[in-house]
Amino acid sequence: STQSTGRKMGIMVTVKDPLEKIIYSRTHPPTSRHVFTTTTGGEYQICFQSNTTAWFNKLAFKFHIKITTGAEARDWQEVANKEHLTALQVSLRKIFADAENARAEQRYQKVREQRFRETSESTNVRVFWWSIMQITIVTVMSLWQMRHLTQYFKKKKLV
């Protein structure tokens, strides 16, 4: 669709890598496909913005987002054409890529589990010492109150 200014509607797509560096930034028509390849693992930020500046625009946007990674994201037909591979060779490459993705996922889960274990152990130690501190404070306060009340009753000659 076209606005009254003659400018076409579109969607600006910006992708930042885990180091906050912009690796993809383009404006696309409302119906489009966005593809980018990365070599760094981690959490990426994807920002979609309308390029319209109308304040009271009644346009609605509907998104269908499909994010694929690893072997699933690869265009195997292009690989086959480029390297002149047979269907069997492409199939073997897919299986190898899937196995590599599984190994990478296992490594990631192992690191994540280790980080979680360290956090849990740190939290357990903190809870232990917090409990010890609470018990100490309650014990000291109880002893102080007993001493104070004993002195009070002796002073008032009630004991």
CSV table of C-alpha atoms in Angstrom, one decimal, residues 7-16 22 24-30 32 34 45-53 61 63 65:
chain,number,residue,atom,x,y,z
A,7,ARG,CA,6.2,6.5,0.4
A,8,LYS,CA,5.6,2.8,0.3
A,9,MET,CA,4.9,0.9,3.5
A,10,GLY,CA,7.6,-1.5,4.6
A,11,ILE,CA,9.2,-3.1,7.6
A,12,MET,CA,12.7,-2.3,8.8
A,13,VAL,CA,14.5,-5.3,10.2
A,14,THR,CA,17.5,-4.9,12.4
A,15,VAL,CA,19.5,-7.8,13.9
A,16,LYS,CA,22.1,-7.4,16.6
A,22,ILE,CA,24.3,-4.7,14.1
A,24,TYR,CA,21.7,-7.0,9.5
A,25,SER,CA,19.6,-3.8,8.9
A,26,ARG,CA,17.4,-3.4,5.9
A,27,THR,CA,13.9,-2.1,4.9
A,28,HIS,CA,11.7,-4.7,3.2
A,29,PRO,CA,8.3,-4.6,1.6
A,30,PRO,CA,5.4,-5.7,3.9
A,32,SER,CA,9.1,-10.4,2.4
A,34,HIS,CA,14.7,-12.0,5.7
A,45,GLN,CA,18.2,-9.4,19.1
A,46,ILE,CA,15.7,-9.0,16.2
A,47,CYS,CA,13.8,-5.7,15.9
A,48,PHE,CA,10.9,-5.1,13.5
A,49,GLN,CA,9.8,-1.6,12.8
A,50,SER,CA,7.3,0.0,10.5
A,51,ASN,CA,8.8,2.7,8.3
A,52,THR,CA,5.5,4.8,8.5
A,53,THR,CA,5.5,8.0,10.5
A,61,PHE,CA,0.5,-5.7,10.9
A,63,PHE,CA,3.8,-11.3,11.5
A,65,ILE,CA,8.1,-15.5,12.1
